[in-house]
Short mmCIF file of C-alpha atoms in Angstrom, two decimals:
data_model
loop_
_atom_site.label_atom_id
_atom_site.label_comp_id
_atom_site.label_asym_id
_atom_site.label_seq_id
_atom_site.Cartn_x
_atom_site.Cartn_y
_atom_site.Cartn_z
CA MET A 1 3.25 -39.71 -12.22
CA MET A 2 0.61 -37.19 -11.16
CA ASN A 3 1.76 -34.96 -8.29
CA ARG A 4 -0.56 -32.93 -6.06
CA LEU A 5 0.83 -29.53 -5.06
CA LYS A 6 -0.40 -27.33 -2.20
CA CYS A 7 0.24 -23.68 -2.72
CA ILE A 8 0.05 -20.72 -0.27
CA LEU A 9 -0.45 -17.36 -1.90
CA THR A 10 -0.93 -13.71 -1.07
CA TYR A 11 -2.71 -11.20 -3.26
CA ASP A 12 -3.77 -7.58 -3.25
CA GLY A 13 -7.49 -7.79 -3.97
CA ALA A 14 -7.71 -4.21 -5.29
CA GLY A 15 -7.16 -5.16 -8.92
CA PHE A 16 -9.35 -8.29 -8.97
CA GLU A 17 -13.05 -9.03 -9.35
CA GLY A 18 -12.60 -11.58 -6.58
CA TYR A 19 -10.96 -14.99 -6.50
CA GLN A 20 -13.25 -17.14 -8.60
CA ILE A 21 -13.23 -17.26 -12.40
CA GLN A 22 -16.02 -15.26 -14.08
CA LYS A 23 -16.24 -14.62 -17.79
CA GLU A 24 -14.26 -11.64 -19.11
CA LYS A 25 -13.22 -10.53 -15.62
CA ARG A 26 -9.78 -10.29 -14.04
CA THR A 27 -9.80 -12.80 -11.17
CA VAL A 28 -7.08 -14.45 -9.06
CA GLN A 29 -8.04 -17.96 -10.20
CA LEU A 30 -7.80 -16.89 -13.85
CA GLU A 31 -4.28 -15.48 -13.37
CA VAL A 32 -3.08 -18.58 -11.46
CA GLN A 33 -4.53 -20.97 -14.07
CA ARG A 34 -3.03 -18.84 -16.84
CA ALA A 35 0.42 -19.04 -15.19
CA LEU A 36 0.06 -22.82 -14.71
CA SER A 37 -1.04 -23.26 -18.30
CA ARG A 38 2.11 -21.43 -19.49
CA ILE A 39 4.30 -23.63 -17.27
CA HIS A 40 2.53 -26.69 -18.77
CA LYS A 41 3.07 -25.45 -22.35
CA GLY A 42 -0.59 -24.71 -22.99
CA THR A 43 -2.27 -27.57 -21.16
CA GLU A 44 -5.08 -26.34 -18.93
CA VAL A 45 -4.57 -26.93 -15.18
CA LYS A 46 -7.51 -26.55 -12.77
CA VAL A 47 -6.93 -25.25 -9.26
CA SER A 48 -9.09 -25.66 -6.15
CA ALA A 49 -8.89 -23.02 -3.42
CA SER A 50 -9.85 -23.08 0.27
CA GLY A 51 -12.74 -20.80 -0.68
CA ARG A 52 -13.60 -17.70 -2.68
CA THR A 53 -12.79 -14.14 -1.75
CA ASP A 54 -14.94 -11.26 -2.99
CA ALA A 55 -13.88 -8.36 -5.22
CA GLY A 56 -11.46 -6.11 -3.32
CA VAL A 57 -10.78 -8.65 -0.53
CA HIS A 58 -7.11 -9.51 0.05
CA ALA A 59 -5.28 -12.69 1.00
CA VAL A 60 -2.14 -13.23 3.02
CA GLY A 61 -2.52 -17.01 3.23
CA GLN A 62 -4.97 -18.29 0.62
CA VAL A 63 -4.42 -22.01 -0.04
CA LEU A 64 -5.04 -23.92 -3.24
CA HIS A 65 -4.08 -27.24 -4.78
CA PHE A 66 -3.56 -28.54 -8.30
CA ASP A 67 -2.27 -31.69 -9.98
CA SER A 68 0.65 -31.85 -12.37
CA LEU A 69 2.64 -34.45 -14.28
CA LEU A 70 5.72 -32.22 -14.11
CA ASP A 71 8.46 -33.34 -11.76
CA ILE A 72 9.76 -30.07 -10.31
CA PRO A 73 11.26 -29.44 -6.81
CA GLU A 74 9.07 -27.33 -4.49
CA ALA A 75 11.31 -24.22 -4.54
CA ALA A 76 11.45 -24.30 -8.34
CA TRP A 77 7.63 -24.46 -8.49
CA GLN A 78 7.50 -21.30 -6.40
CA LYS A 79 9.99 -19.54 -8.67
CA ALA A 80 8.26 -20.62 -11.87
CA LEU A 81 4.83 -19.53 -10.64
CA ASN A 82 6.07 -16.14 -9.40
CA ALA A 83 7.86 -15.57 -12.70
CA HIS A 84 4.57 -16.09 -14.58
CA LEU A 85 2.18 -14.34 -12.19
CA PRO A 86 1.36 -10.60 -12.22
CA LYS A 87 2.86 -8.44 -9.45
CA ASP A 88 -0.31 -8.37 -7.33
CA ILE A 89 -0.13 -12.13 -6.67
CA TRP A 90 2.81 -13.78 -4.91
CA VAL A 91 3.28 -17.47 -4.16
CA LYS A 92 4.77 -17.84 -0.66
CA LYS A 93 5.18 -21.60 -0.62
CA VAL A 94 4.62 -24.71 -2.73
CA GLU A 95 4.49 -28.11 -1.06
CA SER A 96 4.10 -31.60 -2.43
CA VAL A 97 1.10 -33.28 -0.70
CA SER A 98 -0.64 -36.62 -0.82
CA GLY A 99 -3.18 -37.18 -3.60
CA ASP A 100 -6.15 -37.06 -1.22
CA PHE A 101 -5.43 -33.55 0.13
CA HIS A 102 -8.17 -31.09 -0.82
CA ALA A 103 -7.72 -27.34 -0.27
CA ARG A 104 -11.45 -26.80 0.31
CA PHE A 105 -12.83 -29.99 1.87
CA ASP A 106 -9.98 -30.45 4.37
CA VAL A 107 -10.11 -26.97 5.95
CA VAL A 108 -10.18 -27.21 9.75
CA LYS A 109 -9.99 -23.51 10.69
CA LYS A 110 -9.80 -20.21 8.88
CA GLU A 111 -8.46 -16.90 10.12
CA TYR A 112 -9.56 -13.54 8.74
CA ARG A 113 -8.30 -10.10 9.70
CA TYR A 114 -9.96 -6.74 9.13
CA LYS A 115 -7.95 -3.50 9.12
CA VAL A 116 -9.43 -0.14 10.09
CA SER A 117 -7.74 3.26 10.38
CA LEU A 118 -9.18 5.68 12.92
CA ALA A 119 -6.77 8.45 11.83
CA LYS A 120 -8.33 11.80 10.97
CA ASP A 121 -6.16 12.11 7.86
CA PHE A 122 -6.73 9.82 4.92
CA ASN A 123 -3.66 7.79 3.92
CA VAL A 124 -3.34 7.63 0.12
CA PHE A 125 -0.83 4.77 0.33
CA ASP A 126 -3.16 2.18 1.89
CA ARG A 127 -6.45 3.48 0.52
CA ASP A 128 -7.35 0.08 -0.98
CA GLN A 129 -6.04 -1.95 1.96
CA VAL A 130 -7.51 -0.34 5.09
CA TYR A 131 -11.03 0.90 5.90
CA HIS A 132 -10.76 4.60 6.82
CA TYR A 133 -13.13 5.24 9.72
CA PRO A 134 -12.13 8.58 11.28
CA TYR A 135 -14.68 8.55 14.12
CA PRO A 136 -14.46 8.26 17.91
CA LEU A 137 -14.75 4.63 19.04
CA ASP A 138 -15.46 3.05 22.44
CA LEU A 139 -12.86 0.27 22.28
CA GLU A 140 -13.98 -1.33 25.57
CA ALA A 141 -17.53 -1.74 24.25
CA VAL A 142 -16.15 -3.31 21.05
CA LYS A 143 -14.01 -5.74 23.07
CA GLU A 144 -16.94 -6.73 25.27
CA ALA A 145 -19.09 -7.38 22.17
CA CYS A 146 -16.32 -9.48 20.57
CA GLY A 147 -16.57 -11.94 23.46
CA HIS A 148 -20.25 -12.57 22.77
CA PHE A 149 -19.47 -14.13 19.38
CA ILE A 150 -17.28 -16.94 20.74
CA GLY A 151 -18.73 -20.43 20.47
CA GLU A 152 -21.22 -22.20 18.23
CA HIS A 153 -24.07 -20.06 16.91
CA ASP A 154 -26.56 -19.83 14.09
CA PHE A 155 -25.10 -16.90 12.11
CA THR A 156 -28.15 -16.23 9.86
CA SER A 157 -28.20 -12.60 11.08
CA PHE A 158 -24.54 -12.18 10.07
CA CYS A 159 -24.87 -13.61 6.60
CA SER A 160 -25.81 -11.97 3.31
CA ALA A 161 -29.44 -12.78 2.46
CA LYS A 162 -28.14 -13.76 -0.99
CA THR A 163 -26.50 -16.93 0.30
CA GLU A 164 -27.67 -20.41 -0.73
CA VAL A 165 -26.02 -22.34 2.10
CA GLU A 166 -28.65 -23.97 4.35
CA ASP A 167 -26.71 -24.78 7.51
CA LYS A 168 -25.77 -21.44 9.04
CA VAL A 169 -24.31 -22.80 12.27
CA ARG A 170 -20.60 -22.02 12.65
CA ILE A 171 -18.08 -22.04 15.49
CA ILE A 172 -16.04 -18.94 16.33
CA TYR A 173 -12.91 -19.92 18.27
CA SER A 174 -11.61 -16.41 18.85
CA LEU A 175 -12.42 -12.82 17.98
CA ASP A 176 -9.92 -10.18 19.11
CA VAL A 177 -9.38 -6.53 18.39
CA GLU A 178 -6.09 -4.69 18.78
CA LEU A 179 -5.42 -0.96 18.61
CA LYS A 180 -1.87 0.12 17.63
CA GLY A 181 -1.71 3.89 17.43
CA GLU A 182 -4.68 4.72 15.24
CA ASP A 183 -4.74 1.33 13.48
CA LEU A 184 -7.42 -1.09 14.57
CA GLU A 185 -7.15 -4.76 13.60
CA PHE A 186 -9.78 -7.44 14.08
CA GLN A 187 -8.66 -11.10 14.15
CA ILE A 188 -11.29 -13.81 13.86
CA ILE A 189 -10.78 -17.56 13.78
CA GLY A 190 -13.58 -20.01 13.09
CA ASN A 191 -14.34 -23.41 11.57
CA GLY A 192 -15.95 -21.72 8.56
CA PHE A 193 -17.54 -18.46 7.48
CA LEU A 194 -20.77 -17.60 5.67
CA TYR A 195 -21.04 -15.11 2.80
CA ASN A 196 -20.10 -11.60 4.07
CA MET A 197 -20.02 -12.92 7.66
CA VAL A 198 -16.77 -11.24 8.76
CA ARG A 199 -17.72 -7.94 7.09
CA ILE A 200 -21.17 -7.90 8.81
CA ILE A 201 -19.61 -8.80 12.19
CA VAL A 202 -17.07 -5.95 11.81
CA GLY A 203 -19.74 -3.50 10.60
CA THR A 204 -21.87 -4.35 13.64
CA LEU A 205 -18.90 -4.06 16.04
CA LEU A 206 -18.08 -0.59 14.65
CA GLU A 207 -21.70 0.49 15.30
CA ILE A 208 -21.29 -0.74 18.88
CA GLY A 209 -18.08 1.29 19.12
CA GLN A 210 -20.08 4.32 17.98
CA GLY A 211 -22.71 3.72 20.68
CA LYS A 212 -25.45 3.01 18.12
CA LYS A 213 -25.84 -0.49 19.53
CA LEU A 214 -24.87 -2.08 22.87
CA PRO A 215 -22.49 -5.02 23.37
CA ARG A 216 -25.30 -7.14 24.79
CA ASP A 217 -27.36 -6.54 21.61
CA ILE A 218 -25.21 -9.27 20.00
CA PHE A 219 -27.31 -11.88 21.88
CA SER A 220 -30.63 -10.65 20.49
CA ILE A 221 -29.16 -10.12 16.99
CA LEU A 222 -27.96 -13.76 16.91
CA GLU A 223 -31.33 -14.87 18.28
CA ALA A 224 -33.25 -12.95 15.57
CA ARG A 225 -31.81 -15.07 12.72
CA ASP A 226 -32.51 -12.06 10.49
CA ARG A 227 -29.91 -10.14 8.44
CA GLY A 228 -31.85 -6.93 9.15
CA ALA A 229 -31.08 -7.18 12.86
CA ALA A 230 -27.30 -6.78 12.45
CA GLY A 231 -25.29 -3.72 11.41
CA ARG A 232 -23.99 -2.66 8.02
CA THR A 233 -21.57 -4.70 5.93
CA ALA A 234 -18.07 -3.22 6.33
CA PRO A 235 -16.38 -2.57 2.95
CA ALA A 236 -14.41 -5.32 1.21
CA HIS A 237 -11.06 -3.52 1.05
CA GLY A 238 -10.31 -3.85 4.81
CA LEU A 239 -10.67 -7.65 4.77
CA TYR A 240 -7.85 -10.22 4.56
CA LEU A 241 -8.03 -14.01 4.36
CA TRP A 242 -5.09 -14.43 6.72
CA ASN A 243 -4.54 -18.15 7.29
CA VAL A 244 -6.09 -21.50 6.50
CA VAL A 245 -5.41 -24.40 8.86
CA TYR A 246 -5.46 -28.09 7.87
CA ASP A 247 -5.10 -31.18 10.04
CA ASP A 248 -1.43 -31.66 9.25
CA ASN A 249 -0.42 -28.11 10.37
CA MET B 1 -9.37 40.52 -2.81
CA MET B 2 -6.85 38.01 -4.14
CA ASN B 3 -5.74 35.48 -1.51
CA ARG B 4 -2.61 33.35 -1.73
CA LEU B 5 -3.03 29.83 -0.37
CA LYS B 6 -0.24 27.43 0.59
CA CYS B 7 -1.20 23.80 0.35
CA ILE B 8 0.53 20.65 1.69
CA LEU B 9 -0.38 17.48 -0.12
CA THR B 10 0.42 13.79 -0.18
CA TYR B 11 0.06 11.55 -3.21
CA ASP B 12 0.67 7.98 -4.25
CA GLY B 13 2.84 8.39 -7.36
CA ALA B 14 1.95 4.95 -8.78
CA GLY B 15 -0.94 6.21 -10.87
CA PHE B 16 0.71 9.41 -12.16
CA GLU B 17 3.11 10.33 -14.95
CA GLY B 18 4.80 12.59 -12.46
CA TYR B 19 3.81 15.92 -10.94
CA GLN B 20 4.06 18.34 -13.84
CA ILE B 21 1.40 18.81 -16.51
CA GLN B 22 2.14 17.07 -19.83
CA LYS B 23 -0.32 16.78 -22.67
CA GLU B 24 -2.76 13.85 -22.49
CA LYS B 25 -1.11 12.40 -19.41
CA ARG B 26 -2.45 11.90 -15.90
CA THR B 27 -0.34 14.13 -13.65
CA VAL B 28 -0.75 15.48 -10.11
CA GLN B 29 -0.74 19.10 -11.27
CA LEU B 30 -3.50 18.36 -13.79
CA GLU B 31 -5.72 16.79 -11.11
CA VAL B 32 -5.13 19.64 -8.64
CA GLN B 33 -5.83 22.32 -11.27
CA ARG B 34 -8.93 20.40 -12.38
CA ALA B 35 -10.22 20.33 -8.77
CA LEU B 36 -9.49 24.06 -8.35
CA SER B 37 -11.20 24.85 -11.62
CA ARG B 38 -14.35 23.03 -10.44
CA ILE B 39 -14.27 24.93 -7.12
CA HIS B 40 -13.94 28.18 -9.16
CA LYS B 41 -16.88 27.25 -11.44
CA GLY B 42 -14.75 26.71 -14.50
CA THR B 43 -12.16 29.46 -14.12
CA GLU B 44 -8.64 28.13 -14.62
CA VAL B 45 -6.36 28.36 -11.55
CA LYS B 46 -2.59 27.85 -11.94
CA VAL B 47 -0.59 26.23 -9.16
CA SER B 48 3.14 26.44 -8.42
CA ALA B 49 4.80 23.54 -6.59
CA SER B 50 8.08 23.31 -4.64
CA GLY B 51 9.38 21.25 -7.55
CA ARG B 52 8.48 18.36 -9.84
CA THR B 53 8.42 14.72 -8.93
CA ASP B 54 8.98 12.03 -11.57
CA ALA B 55 6.57 9.31 -12.68
CA GLY B 56 6.09 6.82 -9.84
CA VAL B 57 7.64 9.07 -7.15
CA HIS B 58 5.45 9.73 -4.09
CA ALA B 59 4.93 12.74 -1.86
CA VAL B 60 4.13 12.97 1.82
CA GLY B 61 4.70 16.73 2.05
CA GLN B 62 4.65 18.33 -1.41
CA VAL B 63 3.94 22.07 -1.15
CA LEU B 64 2.21 24.30 -3.70
CA HIS B 65 0.57 27.69 -3.81
CA PHE B 66 -2.21 29.28 -5.82
CA ASP B 67 -4.19 32.52 -5.83
CA SER B 68 -7.94 32.80 -5.46
CA LEU B 69 -10.61 35.49 -5.18
CA LEU B 70 -12.75 33.13 -3.11
CA ASP B 71 -13.01 33.94 0.57
CA ILE B 72 -13.05 30.50 2.21
CA PRO B 73 -11.70 29.49 5.67
CA GLU B 74 -8.59 27.25 5.60
CA ALA B 75 -10.34 24.09 6.86
CA ALA B 76 -13.10 24.53 4.28
CA TRP B 77 -10.48 24.85 1.51
CA GLN B 78 -9.04 21.50 2.61
CA LYS B 79 -12.48 19.88 2.59
CA ALA B 80 -13.43 21.31 -0.80
CA LEU B 81 -10.16 20.22 -2.41
CA ASN B 82 -10.31 16.69 -0.98
CA ALA B 83 -13.92 16.37 -2.11
CA HIS B 84 -12.88 17.18 -5.70
CA LEU B 85 -9.55 15.29 -5.84
CA PRO B 86 -9.12 11.61 -6.77
CA LYS B 87 -8.36 9.15 -3.95
CA ASP B 88 -4.61 9.00 -4.67
CA ILE B 89 -4.12 12.68 -3.74
CA TRP B 90 -4.94 14.05 -0.28
CA VAL B 91 -4.60 17.66 0.90
CA LYS B 92 -3.21 17.64 4.45
CA LYS B 93 -3.34 21.36 5.11
CA VAL B 94 -4.28 24.67 3.50
CA GLU B 95 -2.89 27.91 4.90
CA SER B 96 -3.45 31.52 3.97
CA VAL B 97 -0.05 33.14 3.25
CA SER B 98 1.24 36.54 2.24
CA GLY B 99 1.13 37.45 -1.44
CA ASP B 100 4.90 37.23 -1.85
CA PHE B 101 5.21 33.59 -0.69
CA HIS B 102 6.42 31.33 -3.50
CA ALA B 103 6.33 27.52 -3.15
CA ARG B 104 9.36 27.07 -5.39
CA PHE B 105 11.58 30.13 -4.96
CA ASP B 106 11.31 30.28 -1.15
CA VAL B 107 12.37 26.69 -0.44
CA VAL B 108 15.10 26.58 2.23
CA LYS B 109 15.46 22.80 2.70
CA LYS B 110 13.95 19.68 1.26
CA GLU B 111 13.75 16.22 2.77
CA TYR B 112 13.43 13.05 0.71
CA ARG B 113 13.09 9.49 1.96
CA TYR B 114 13.73 6.26 0.11
CA LYS B 115 12.17 2.95 1.20
CA VAL B 116 13.78 -0.42 0.56
CA SER B 117 12.65 -3.89 1.64
CA LEU B 118 15.37 -6.49 2.22
CA ALA B 119 12.79 -9.23 2.90
CA LYS B 120 13.16 -12.42 0.91
CA ASP B 121 9.44 -12.53 0.18
CA PHE B 122 7.87 -9.95 -2.10
CA ASN B 123 5.05 -7.96 -0.47
CA VAL B 124 2.18 -7.48 -2.92
CA PHE B 125 0.64 -4.73 -0.76
CA ASP B 126 3.48 -2.21 -1.07
CA ARG B 127 4.84 -3.27 -4.46
CA ASP B 128 4.54 0.27 -5.84
CA GLN B 129 5.76 1.99 -2.64
CA VAL B 130 8.94 0.17 -1.61
CA TYR B 131 11.96 -1.03 -3.63
CA HIS B 132 12.26 -4.78 -3.12
CA TYR B 133 15.96 -5.59 -2.77
CA PRO B 134 16.21 -9.10 -1.27
CA TYR B 135 20.02 -9.24 -1.03
CA PRO B 136 22.52 -9.30 1.85
CA LEU B 137 23.63 -5.80 2.77
CA ASP B 138 26.57 -4.51 4.82
CA LEU B 139 24.74 -1.82 6.79
CA GLU B 140 27.89 -0.48 8.46
CA ALA B 141 29.51 0.18 5.08
CA VAL B 142 26.35 1.98 3.91
CA LYS B 143 26.33 4.13 7.07
CA GLU B 144 30.00 5.04 6.64
CA ALA B 145 29.40 6.03 3.02
CA CYS B 146 26.38 8.16 4.00
CA GLY B 147 28.65 10.37 6.10
CA HIS B 148 30.83 11.19 3.08
CA PHE B 149 27.96 13.02 1.36
CA ILE B 150 27.48 15.61 4.13
CA GLY B 151 28.45 19.16 3.23
CA GLU B 152 28.73 21.22 0.06
CA HIS B 153 29.75 19.30 -3.07
CA ASP B 154 29.53 19.42 -6.82
CA PHE B 155 27.00 16.64 -7.49
CA THR B 156 27.57 16.28 -11.25
CA SER B 157 28.33 12.56 -10.75
CA PHE B 158 25.01 12.11 -8.95
CA CYS B 159 22.85 13.85 -11.51
CA SER B 160 21.16 12.56 -14.65
CA ALA B 161 23.20 13.57 -17.72
CA LYS B 162 19.89 14.82 -19.18
CA THR B 163 19.74 17.81 -16.82
CA GLU B 164 19.98 21.39 -18.06
CA VAL B 165 20.87 23.00 -14.73
CA GLU B 166 24.36 24.51 -14.82
CA ASP B 167 25.22 24.96 -11.16
CA LYS B 168 25.49 21.48 -9.72
CA VAL B 169 26.76 22.48 -6.28
CA ARG B 170 24.36 21.51 -3.48
CA ILE B 171 24.55 21.19 0.30
CA ILE B 172 23.56 17.96 2.04
CA TYR B 173 22.74 18.65 5.71
CA SER B 174 22.08 15.06 6.71
CA LEU B 175 21.90 11.59 5.21
CA ASP B 176 20.81 8.78 7.51
CA VAL B 177 19.78 5.19 7.07
CA GLU B 178 17.65 3.20 9.48
CA LEU B 179 16.90 -0.53 9.49
CA LYS B 180 13.65 -1.64 11.18
CA GLY B 181 13.26 -5.38 10.83
CA GLU B 182 13.80 -5.90 7.11
CA ASP B 183 12.74 -2.36 6.12
CA LEU B 184 15.51 0.05 5.24
CA GLU B 185 14.78 3.78 5.06
CA PHE B 186 17.09 6.50 3.80
CA GLN B 187 16.49 10.09 4.96
CA ILE B 188 18.25 12.89 3.15
CA ILE B 189 17.98 16.63 3.79
CA GLY B 190 19.59 19.25 1.56
CA ASN B 191 19.20 22.77 0.25
CA GLY B 192 18.17 21.44 -3.14
CA PHE B 193 18.41 18.35 -5.32
CA LEU B 194 19.42 17.77 -8.94
CA TYR B 195 17.53 15.56 -11.39
CA ASN B 196 17.60 11.91 -10.13
CA MET B 197 20.11 12.91 -7.44
CA VAL B 198 18.49 11.01 -4.52
CA ARG B 199 17.89 7.92 -6.66
CA ILE B 200 21.53 7.85 -7.86
CA ILE B 201 22.83 8.37 -4.29
CA VAL B 202 20.65 5.48 -3.04
CA GLY B 203 21.62 3.25 -5.98
CA THR B 204 25.30 3.91 -5.24
CA LEU B 205 24.83 3.27 -1.49
CA LEU B 206 23.15 -0.07 -2.22
CA GLU B 207 26.14 -1.08 -4.38
CA ILE B 208 28.41 -0.18 -1.45
CA GLY B 209 26.20 -2.35 0.79
CA GLN B 210 26.72 -5.19 -1.68
CA GLY B 211 30.50 -4.75 -1.56
CA LYS B 212 30.70 -3.72 -5.23
CA LYS B 213 32.09 -0.34 -4.19
CA LEU B 214 33.82 0.90 -1.01
CA PRO B 215 32.56 3.68 1.29
CA ARG B 216 35.66 5.79 0.50
CA ASP B 217 34.87 5.55 -3.24
CA ILE B 218 32.30 8.33 -2.64
CA PHE B 219 35.20 10.83 -2.54
CA SER B 220 36.56 9.85 -5.96
CA ILE B 221 33.06 9.58 -7.45
CA LEU B 222 32.28 13.17 -6.34
CA GLU B 223 35.69 14.27 -7.64
CA ALA B 224 35.08 12.68 -11.07
CA ARG B 225 32.14 14.99 -11.90
CA ASP B 226 30.96 12.24 -14.24
CA ARG B 227 27.60 10.42 -14.04
CA GLY B 228 29.35 7.24 -15.19
CA ALA B 229 31.42 7.13 -12.00
CA ALA B 230 28.44 6.63 -9.67
CA GLY B 231 26.15 3.60 -9.29
CA ARG B 232 22.81 2.80 -10.89
CA THR B 233 19.70 4.94 -10.48
CA ALA B 234 17.43 3.30 -7.87
CA PRO B 235 13.83 2.90 -9.15
CA ALA B 236 11.32 5.72 -8.76
CA HIS B 237 8.75 3.82 -6.69
CA GLY B 238 10.85 3.77 -3.47
CA LEU B 239 11.23 7.58 -3.41
CA TYR B 240 9.17 10.06 -1.34
CA LEU B 241 9.30 13.86 -1.29
CA TRP B 242 8.87 13.95 2.49
CA ASN B 243 9.01 17.56 3.61
CA VAL B 244 9.69 21.04 2.27
CA VAL B 245 10.96 23.69 4.67
CA TYR B 246 10.44 27.47 4.27
CA ASP B 247 11.80 30.31 6.35
CA ASP B 248 8.64 30.71 8.38
CA ASN B 249 8.61 27.03 9.56
#
């Protein structure tokens, strides 16, 4: 009997050309399908993820599903996958789900986080995991601006011009920023995100923190529906796909 | 006039075959001398460090010195070096010192730390910086055993058999272990350390934590003056050269 498995995984994006398979490139999907193929003695197994992540972007809770004829308990699936995966991918959980579960189409909410270090000194140990931004920052202005994103908006201004998606309306449920010592962390939850959307939001918020833009400028930037109105795209290596929520959670 | 510069640097050991120059290999010393050579328009500049670190071992406070005819302020030295060094080495400080300072011969104390994660889940983000040891551990036994290392001892049992040093007597001033959540950190300060000494001490302490040895066994292991009496060598990637102390500090 065919079983559908839901799989939660974490990966360090530094060594990957993103999630999705591309010819000749090292991607997360390639490594997962390679591990599954070994477990299935050479048979190809296709996986579907909640969405792509770009080169350098990390995941703490990426979700994917696949189908298998193998009858293996959930904990043994986790062990087998981790034994066959490289050390920069780790399967946190494998769950048996109903055959109509779909990792991409059933997403209800997604949470991303973005990590920034304001420390003067560069930290060699997290150089690929945190955006080093050693500049003074007006945290109150950033917090005020965060509030202006909440709700349903057309996010054309906060989306890479390269995108092909037509409907650019998304709902942001929460956008918070927390400063612990010199570490700044953005947390954003929404019903879906456009290409580069979190990185452009963070880039714009950092410009507001620098005083180059004002918190209230968010209103006119959203209104403009023009990528040129927003700030720069923050680099990929500070971004984490943190959690994907489905109806059953 | 020739100036002697003292330099404190941090590096992520994951990408290096250790500190010391070896033919055709990527080492920290090679990268530092390459950066200095560029700053000196091609002239070779030799550096002397407080000591070597092995492949995979990290540094938070490695110290080295070099001589230069260039007349550059300390902060500008730091900037120039960091501009020419790869991203896994970072110069924290450059100080002008007297011509008789020697980074190796003048060492008074050294501090090493060793990081262990007891978490069940593997963390992909610090896989090269923390030793993943997901086993139950008797912390009180480990703490008791730590105390038995304090003082002056012959550390032949805690030294790689490959070493060529004859005098194996060293003083340990302190050896502490701290548990924060599931992260265990050993801190050890001594007047000097033999080859693999910290890693063999930590490996032995972890075996005591597992109940495979008793805290009081440390006495007989020291007494034995035999590498075979101690526990296994803990892996390189949990170890950090944390701080080097000189008389003037």
